[in-house]
Amino acid sequence: MSILISTTLAEALGALAAEPSSMVLAGGTDVMVEVNSGHRRPDAVIAVGRIPELRTWSHDAPTSALRIGAGVTYAELEREPFPQWVPALSQAARTVGSPQIRHAATLGGNVGTCSPAGDGLPVLAALDAIVHLVSVSESRSMPFTEFMTGPKRTALLPGELIEAVSVPVLGGWQGYAKVGVRNAMVISNAGACLAVDDSGGVRIALGSVGPTIIRCGDAESFAASVVDLRAGSVTDADAIEFGRLAASAARPIDDHRSTAEYRRHAIAVLARRLLRRAFPNG
Ligand SMILES: Cc1cc2nc3c(=O)[nH]c(=O)nc-3n(C[C@H](O)[C@H](O)[C@H](O)COP(=O)(O)OP(=O)(O)OC[C@H]3O[C@@H](n4cnc5c(N)ncnc54)[C@H](O)[C@@H]3O)c2cc1C
């Protein structure tokens, strides 16, 4: 097995162009599990964890957009300024694995694996995040919801790397919540991110309850018609109906972690609670 520890983006892209079947290794918290269990036997590995261009982030004040390099870790996303600018992403980061995992695991790796249970992903879907891809010959960008094409399936082409993800800094409340079999070191059985955008629109995206991350259009339209933005309030009955609509958008399955029925119930509870937290008055 050949191993290249790249220190520049150009070097990694050149190596990937020469050998597109190479395994890209960031923090290794997903791929090393696959290698150790024998599910993956790469001939060539390109390590991208030491590429400074992937490890940086920037904030564009005029457009209020935050560009987060693929190599930024969950431990970094837990710390300022992220809790102030993208609180839901910081909350999701805090729920990932253990401190050791979070120091190695990157946002780009979560996007690269694209498991429906990836904790960062409902946040990216709710925020209408853009994924930036790069190869030796071109750069392209697409909404996260188009990038994720199925469970662990993406629109990434051979020879491409995920360079960064852009998210808007929104003015409204946002939060992430998940349900698992315990409170820490757990893959979610159901997860949801709710974000209130600058015009007061409510966005909600679900994880672990379908082949991809699911945006809940009916629940979002319903919320827009019932929440009182000025008072910051929603009635209990409307919060329950919001939860019901979110749960009806879910397409969960029974598997070794949970049942479809429990997952749907969990989404109804999570969505209702998140809406109540966003609009606590009344
Ligand atoms: C004990 C344990 C607990 C965990 N708990 C959680 C949890 O609670 N929540 C959760 O969401 N996940 C969890 N995970 C999974 C994992 O930590 C995350 O998915 C993490 O974000 C992966 O990032 P990484 O940098 O380690 O990716 P890697 O393992 O290095 O790579 C993951 C995939 O992305 C690709 N990739 C990485 N970077 C790029 C890039 N720049 N361009 C193109 N492709 C790229 C790789 O080729 C690979 O296919 C856990 C894992 C372990 C081992």
Short mmCIF file of C-alpha atoms and ligand atoms in Angstrom, two decimals:
data_model
loop_
_atom_site.label_atom_id
_atom_site.label_comp_id
_atom_site.label_asym_id
_atom_site.label_seq_id
_atom_site.Cartn_x
_atom_site.Cartn_y
_atom_site.Cartn_z
CA MET A 1 0.00 0.00 0.00
CA SER A 2 1.37 3.44 -0.90
CA ILE A 3 0.69 6.28 1.51
CA LEU A 4 1.05 9.95 0.62
CA ILE A 5 0.86 12.45 3.45
CA SER A 6 0.00 15.59 1.47
CA THR A 7 0.90 19.02 2.74
CA THR A 8 -0.64 21.05 -0.08
CA LEU A 9 -3.96 20.80 -1.88
CA ALA A 10 -2.20 20.78 -5.27
CA GLU A 11 -0.10 17.78 -4.23
CA ALA A 12 -3.16 15.81 -3.05
CA LEU A 13 -5.16 16.65 -6.19
CA GLY A 14 -2.23 15.66 -8.42
CA ALA A 15 -1.90 12.31 -6.66
CA LEU A 16 -5.66 11.73 -6.83
CA ALA A 17 -5.70 12.54 -10.56
CA ALA A 18 -2.88 10.04 -11.12
CA GLU A 19 -4.66 7.36 -9.08
CA PRO A 20 -8.40 8.19 -8.72
CA SER A 21 -9.13 4.97 -6.79
CA SER A 22 -6.88 6.12 -3.90
CA MET A 23 -8.51 6.21 -0.48
CA VAL A 24 -8.72 9.75 0.89
CA LEU A 25 -7.97 9.78 4.62
CA ALA A 26 -8.86 12.78 6.80
CA GLY A 27 -9.32 12.00 10.52
CA GLY A 28 -9.70 8.30 9.71
CA THR A 29 -12.55 7.75 12.18
CA ASP A 30 -14.77 6.26 9.47
CA VAL A 31 -12.26 4.81 7.02
CA MET A 32 -10.01 3.11 9.57
CA VAL A 33 -13.05 1.27 10.95
CA GLU A 34 -13.67 -0.03 7.42
CA VAL A 35 -10.00 -0.93 6.87
CA ASN A 36 -9.68 -2.64 10.26
CA SER A 37 -12.84 -4.67 9.69
CA GLY A 38 -11.60 -5.75 6.24
CA HIS A 39 -14.34 -3.96 4.30
CA ARG A 40 -11.83 -1.73 2.56
CA ARG A 41 -8.41 -2.70 1.21
CA PRO A 42 -6.96 0.36 -0.55
CA ASP A 43 -3.83 0.09 -2.69
CA ALA A 44 -3.09 3.78 -2.21
CA VAL A 45 -3.93 6.23 0.56
CA ILE A 46 -3.83 10.02 0.30
CA ALA A 47 -3.85 11.64 3.75
CA VAL A 48 -5.32 15.15 3.65
CA GLY A 49 -5.23 15.98 7.38
CA ARG A 50 -2.13 18.17 7.10
CA ILE A 51 -3.28 20.36 4.23
CA PRO A 52 -3.55 23.91 5.60
CA GLU A 53 -6.01 25.02 2.87
CA LEU A 54 -8.51 22.41 4.10
CA ARG A 55 -8.06 23.22 7.77
CA THR A 56 -9.06 26.89 7.62
CA TRP A 57 -12.36 28.70 7.79
CA SER A 58 -13.38 32.23 6.86
CA HIS A 59 -16.32 34.57 7.37
CA ASP A 60 -17.46 36.89 4.60
CA ALA A 61 -19.13 39.78 6.42
CA PRO A 62 -20.96 41.36 3.41
CA THR A 63 -22.75 38.10 2.52
CA SER A 64 -22.75 36.75 6.08
CA ALA A 65 -21.44 33.43 4.74
CA LEU A 66 -19.16 31.12 6.67
CA ARG A 67 -16.84 28.90 4.63
CA ILE A 68 -15.59 25.93 6.63
CA GLY A 69 -12.68 23.89 5.24
CA ALA A 70 -13.30 20.15 4.91
CA GLY A 71 -10.48 19.46 7.37
CA VAL A 72 -11.96 21.46 10.26
CA THR A 73 -12.58 19.05 13.12
CA TYR A 74 -15.63 18.64 15.32
CA ALA A 75 -13.50 19.74 18.31
CA GLU A 76 -12.89 23.05 16.51
CA LEU A 77 -16.58 23.39 15.63
CA GLU A 78 -17.44 23.15 19.32
CA ARG A 79 -15.38 26.27 20.06
CA GLU A 80 -15.97 29.97 19.35
CA PRO A 81 -16.86 31.53 17.01
CA PHE A 82 -18.91 28.57 15.75
CA PRO A 83 -21.37 28.37 18.70
CA GLN A 84 -22.12 32.04 18.10
CA TRP A 85 -22.45 31.86 14.30
CA VAL A 86 -23.77 28.34 13.67
CA PRO A 87 -25.01 27.13 17.07
CA ALA A 88 -26.75 24.08 15.62
CA LEU A 89 -23.49 22.89 14.04
CA SER A 90 -21.67 23.30 17.36
CA GLN A 91 -24.43 21.42 19.15
CA ALA A 92 -24.23 18.61 16.58
CA ALA A 93 -20.43 18.58 16.95
CA ARG A 94 -20.73 18.13 20.72
CA THR A 95 -22.81 14.99 20.22
CA VAL A 96 -20.27 13.24 17.95
CA GLY A 97 -18.45 10.29 19.56
CA SER A 98 -16.01 11.16 22.35
CA PRO A 99 -13.48 14.03 22.76
CA GLN A 100 -10.83 11.80 21.14
CA ILE A 101 -13.06 11.15 18.11
CA ARG A 102 -13.99 14.82 17.85
CA HIS A 103 -10.32 15.87 17.77
CA ALA A 104 -9.71 13.65 14.74
CA ALA A 105 -13.08 13.63 12.95
CA THR A 106 -13.67 16.32 10.34
CA LEU A 107 -16.75 17.92 8.85
CA GLY A 108 -15.45 16.93 5.40
CA GLY A 109 -15.23 13.31 6.54
CA ASN A 110 -18.84 13.39 7.75
CA VAL A 111 -19.86 14.80 4.35
CA GLY A 112 -17.58 12.33 2.54
CA THR A 113 -19.17 9.33 4.28
CA CYS A 114 -22.67 10.82 3.96
CA SER A 115 -24.31 8.38 6.35
CA PRO A 116 -27.94 9.35 7.03
CA ALA A 117 -26.88 9.19 10.72
CA GLY A 118 -24.04 11.74 10.31
CA ASP A 119 -24.74 14.35 12.96
CA GLY A 120 -23.43 17.32 10.97
CA LEU A 121 -25.63 16.58 7.99
CA PRO A 122 -29.13 17.62 9.16
CA VAL A 123 -27.57 20.96 10.11
CA LEU A 124 -26.08 21.38 6.63
CA ALA A 125 -29.43 20.49 5.03
CA ALA A 126 -31.41 22.88 7.26
CA LEU A 127 -28.97 25.72 6.57
CA ASP A 128 -29.02 25.12 2.78
CA ALA A 129 -25.26 24.54 2.89
CA ILE A 130 -23.20 24.53 -0.29
CA VAL A 131 -20.50 21.87 -0.79
CA HIS A 132 -17.38 23.02 -2.67
CA LEU A 133 -15.56 20.37 -4.69
CA VAL A 134 -12.21 20.61 -6.41
CA SER A 135 -10.11 18.52 -8.81
CA VAL A 136 -6.94 19.26 -10.79
CA SER A 137 -9.03 20.60 -13.67
CA GLU A 138 -12.04 22.33 -12.10
CA SER A 139 -13.91 23.55 -9.06
CA ARG A 140 -17.66 23.19 -8.66
CA SER A 141 -20.22 23.80 -5.94
CA MET A 142 -23.64 22.35 -5.23
CA PRO A 143 -26.27 22.36 -2.47
CA PHE A 144 -25.62 19.70 0.16
CA THR A 145 -29.05 18.22 -0.52
CA GLU A 146 -27.96 17.50 -4.13
CA PHE A 147 -24.53 16.26 -3.05
CA MET A 148 -26.05 13.50 -0.90
CA THR A 149 -27.67 11.12 -3.38
CA GLY A 150 -28.39 8.16 -1.07
CA PRO A 151 -27.20 6.35 2.05
CA LYS A 152 -23.40 6.76 1.93
CA ARG A 153 -23.72 7.84 -1.70
CA THR A 154 -22.64 11.22 -3.01
CA ALA A 155 -22.14 13.22 -6.20
CA LEU A 156 -18.35 13.26 -5.66
CA LEU A 157 -16.57 12.30 -8.91
CA PRO A 158 -13.31 10.32 -9.16
CA GLY A 159 -10.39 12.72 -8.76
CA GLU A 160 -12.39 15.22 -6.68
CA LEU A 161 -11.89 16.35 -3.11
CA ILE A 162 -14.34 18.11 -0.85
CA GLU A 163 -12.66 21.46 -0.29
CA ALA A 164 -15.13 23.27 1.98
CA VAL A 165 -18.73 23.77 3.00
CA SER A 166 -20.44 27.18 3.08
CA VAL A 167 -23.28 28.01 5.44
CA PRO A 168 -25.09 31.29 6.05
CA VAL A 169 -24.89 32.96 9.44
CA LEU A 170 -28.60 33.29 10.23
CA GLY A 171 -30.11 35.72 12.72
CA GLY A 172 -32.76 33.39 14.14
CA TRP A 173 -32.69 30.60 16.72
CA GLN A 174 -31.26 27.24 15.68
CA GLY A 175 -30.65 23.93 17.39
CA TYR A 176 -29.83 20.26 16.88
CA ALA A 177 -31.15 17.34 18.90
CA LYS A 178 -30.77 13.60 18.57
CA VAL A 179 -32.02 10.42 20.20
CA GLY A 180 -29.82 7.38 20.73
CA VAL A 181 -29.63 4.50 23.14
CA ARG A 182 -27.57 6.56 25.61
CA ASN A 183 -26.46 10.16 26.03
CA ALA A 184 -22.89 9.97 24.70
CA MET A 185 -20.80 7.95 22.21
CA VAL A 186 -23.87 7.03 20.28
CA ILE A 187 -24.97 7.00 16.66
CA SER A 188 -28.36 8.67 16.41
CA ASN A 189 -31.57 6.71 15.91
CA ALA A 190 -33.25 9.95 14.98
CA GLY A 191 -31.91 13.49 14.73
CA ALA A 192 -33.29 16.88 13.75
CA CYS A 193 -32.01 20.38 13.13
CA LEU A 194 -34.35 23.36 13.28
CA ALA A 195 -33.22 26.80 12.12
CA VAL A 196 -35.12 30.07 11.92
CA ASP A 197 -33.90 32.15 8.99
CA ASP A 198 -33.60 35.92 8.72
CA SER A 199 -37.10 36.31 7.30
CA GLY A 200 -38.57 34.24 10.14
CA GLY A 201 -38.99 31.10 8.07
CA VAL A 202 -38.64 27.82 9.95
CA ARG A 203 -36.47 25.11 8.40
CA ILE A 204 -36.27 21.56 9.69
CA ALA A 205 -34.13 18.66 8.46
CA LEU A 206 -34.13 15.07 9.73
CA GLY A 207 -31.33 12.51 10.08
CA SER A 208 -31.35 8.71 10.53
CA VAL A 209 -34.93 8.39 9.34
CA GLY A 210 -34.50 7.92 5.59
CA PRO A 211 -31.97 7.13 2.89
CA THR A 212 -30.88 10.78 2.81
CA ILE A 213 -31.31 13.77 5.08
CA ILE A 214 -34.93 14.91 4.77
CA ARG A 215 -36.24 18.49 4.67
CA CYS A 216 -39.85 18.69 5.85
CA GLY A 217 -41.66 21.06 3.49
CA ASP A 218 -45.15 20.59 4.95
CA ALA A 219 -43.94 21.15 8.53
CA GLU A 220 -41.99 24.24 7.42
CA SER A 221 -45.03 25.78 5.64
CA PHE A 222 -47.25 24.98 8.61
CA ALA A 223 -44.80 26.66 11.02
CA ALA A 224 -44.67 29.77 8.83
CA SER A 225 -48.44 30.09 9.14
CA VAL A 226 -48.75 29.57 12.90
CA VAL A 227 -45.72 30.98 14.74
CA ASP A 228 -45.91 34.51 16.10
CA LEU A 229 -42.51 35.93 15.24
CA ARG A 230 -42.91 39.17 17.15
CA ALA A 231 -44.05 37.49 20.35
CA GLY A 232 -41.68 34.54 19.82
CA SER A 233 -44.56 32.19 20.51
CA VAL A 234 -46.36 29.11 19.26
CA THR A 235 -49.28 27.28 20.86
CA ASP A 236 -48.86 23.77 22.30
CA ALA A 237 -51.39 22.41 19.81
CA ASP A 238 -49.51 23.91 16.87
CA ALA A 239 -46.16 22.60 18.17
CA ILE A 240 -47.69 19.10 18.38
CA GLU A 241 -49.06 19.39 14.84
CA PHE A 242 -45.63 20.57 13.64
CA GLY A 243 -44.09 17.44 15.19
CA ARG A 244 -46.72 15.26 13.52
CA LEU A 245 -46.02 16.79 10.11
CA ALA A 246 -42.25 16.36 10.55
CA ALA A 247 -42.75 12.71 11.54
CA SER A 248 -44.92 12.12 8.49
CA ALA A 249 -42.06 13.30 6.24
CA ALA A 250 -39.73 10.69 7.78
CA ARG A 251 -39.10 7.43 5.88
CA PRO A 252 -37.56 5.33 8.66
CA ILE A 253 -36.71 1.63 8.57
CA ASP A 254 -36.35 -1.12 11.17
CA ASP A 255 -32.69 -2.04 11.65
CA HIS A 256 -30.27 -3.27 14.33
CA ARG A 257 -30.35 0.15 16.05
CA SER A 258 -34.08 0.85 16.28
CA THR A 259 -37.52 0.37 14.79
CA ALA A 260 -39.23 2.55 12.20
CA GLU A 261 -42.12 3.14 14.60
CA TYR A 262 -39.87 4.39 17.41
CA ARG A 263 -37.87 6.59 15.03
CA ARG A 264 -41.04 8.24 13.73
CA HIS A 265 -42.23 8.83 17.29
CA ALA A 266 -38.83 10.29 18.23
CA ILE A 267 -38.96 12.73 15.31
CA ALA A 268 -42.39 13.97 16.41
CA VAL A 269 -41.02 14.64 19.91
CA LEU A 270 -37.75 16.22 18.73
CA ALA A 271 -39.46 18.50 16.20
CA ARG A 272 -42.07 19.65 18.72
CA ARG A 273 -39.41 20.38 21.36
CA LEU A 274 -37.15 22.22 18.91
CA LEU A 275 -40.04 24.45 17.77
CA ARG A 276 -40.93 25.16 21.38
CA ARG A 277 -37.32 26.12 22.13
CA ALA A 278 -37.27 28.43 19.11
CA PHE A 279 -40.56 30.05 20.13
CA PRO A 280 -40.68 29.68 23.93
CA ASN A 281 -43.36 32.27 24.73
CA GLY A 282 -47.06 31.54 24.90
C1 LIG B 1 -16.13 5.56 18.06
C2 LIG B 1 -16.78 6.39 16.95
C3 LIG B 1 -17.87 7.17 17.26
C4 LIG B 1 -18.48 7.94 16.27
N1 LIG B 1 -19.56 8.71 16.61
C5 LIG B 1 -20.14 9.46 15.67
C6 LIG B 1 -21.28 10.27 16.02
O1 LIG B 1 -21.74 10.32 17.16
N2 LIG B 1 -21.84 11.02 15.03
C7 LIG B 1 -21.35 11.01 13.74
O2 LIG B 1 -21.89 11.72 12.88
N3 LIG B 1 -20.30 10.25 13.39
C8 LIG B 1 -19.68 9.48 14.31
N4 LIG B 1 -18.62 8.70 13.98
C9 LIG B 1 -18.20 8.67 12.56
C10 LIG B 1 -17.09 9.65 12.19
O3 LIG B 1 -16.38 10.11 13.34
C11 LIG B 1 -17.62 10.90 11.43
O4 LIG B 1 -18.34 10.51 10.27
C12 LIG B 1 -16.46 11.83 11.02
O5 LIG B 1 -17.01 13.10 10.68
C13 LIG B 1 -15.60 11.30 9.88
O6 LIG B 1 -14.56 12.25 9.67
P1 LIG B 1 -13.05 11.79 9.42
O7 LIG B 1 -12.26 13.04 9.21
O8 LIG B 1 -12.57 10.87 10.45
O9 LIG B 1 -13.24 11.03 8.03
P2 LIG B 1 -12.43 9.83 7.40
O10 LIG B 1 -12.71 8.58 8.12
O11 LIG B 1 -11.01 10.19 7.20
O12 LIG B 1 -13.12 9.80 5.96
C14 LIG B 1 -14.51 9.52 5.84
C15 LIG B 1 -14.90 9.47 4.37
O13 LIG B 1 -14.82 10.77 3.78
C16 LIG B 1 -13.84 10.79 2.73
N5 LIG B 1 -13.16 12.09 2.85
C17 LIG B 1 -12.64 12.64 3.96
N6 LIG B 1 -12.17 13.88 3.68
C18 LIG B 1 -12.41 14.10 2.37
C19 LIG B 1 -12.17 15.19 1.48
N7 LIG B 1 -11.62 16.33 1.89
N8 LIG B 1 -12.56 15.05 0.21
C20 LIG B 1 -13.15 13.93 -0.24
N9 LIG B 1 -13.41 12.85 0.54
C21 LIG B 1 -13.04 12.95 1.83
C22 LIG B 1 -12.95 9.58 2.97
O14 LIG B 1 -12.34 9.13 1.78
C23 LIG B 1 -13.96 8.59 3.52
O15 LIG B 1 -14.71 8.02 2.48
C24 LIG B 1 -17.98 7.92 14.94
C25 LIG B 1 -16.85 7.13 14.63
C26 LIG B 1 -16.27 6.38 15.62
C27 LIG B 1 -15.05 5.54 15.27
#
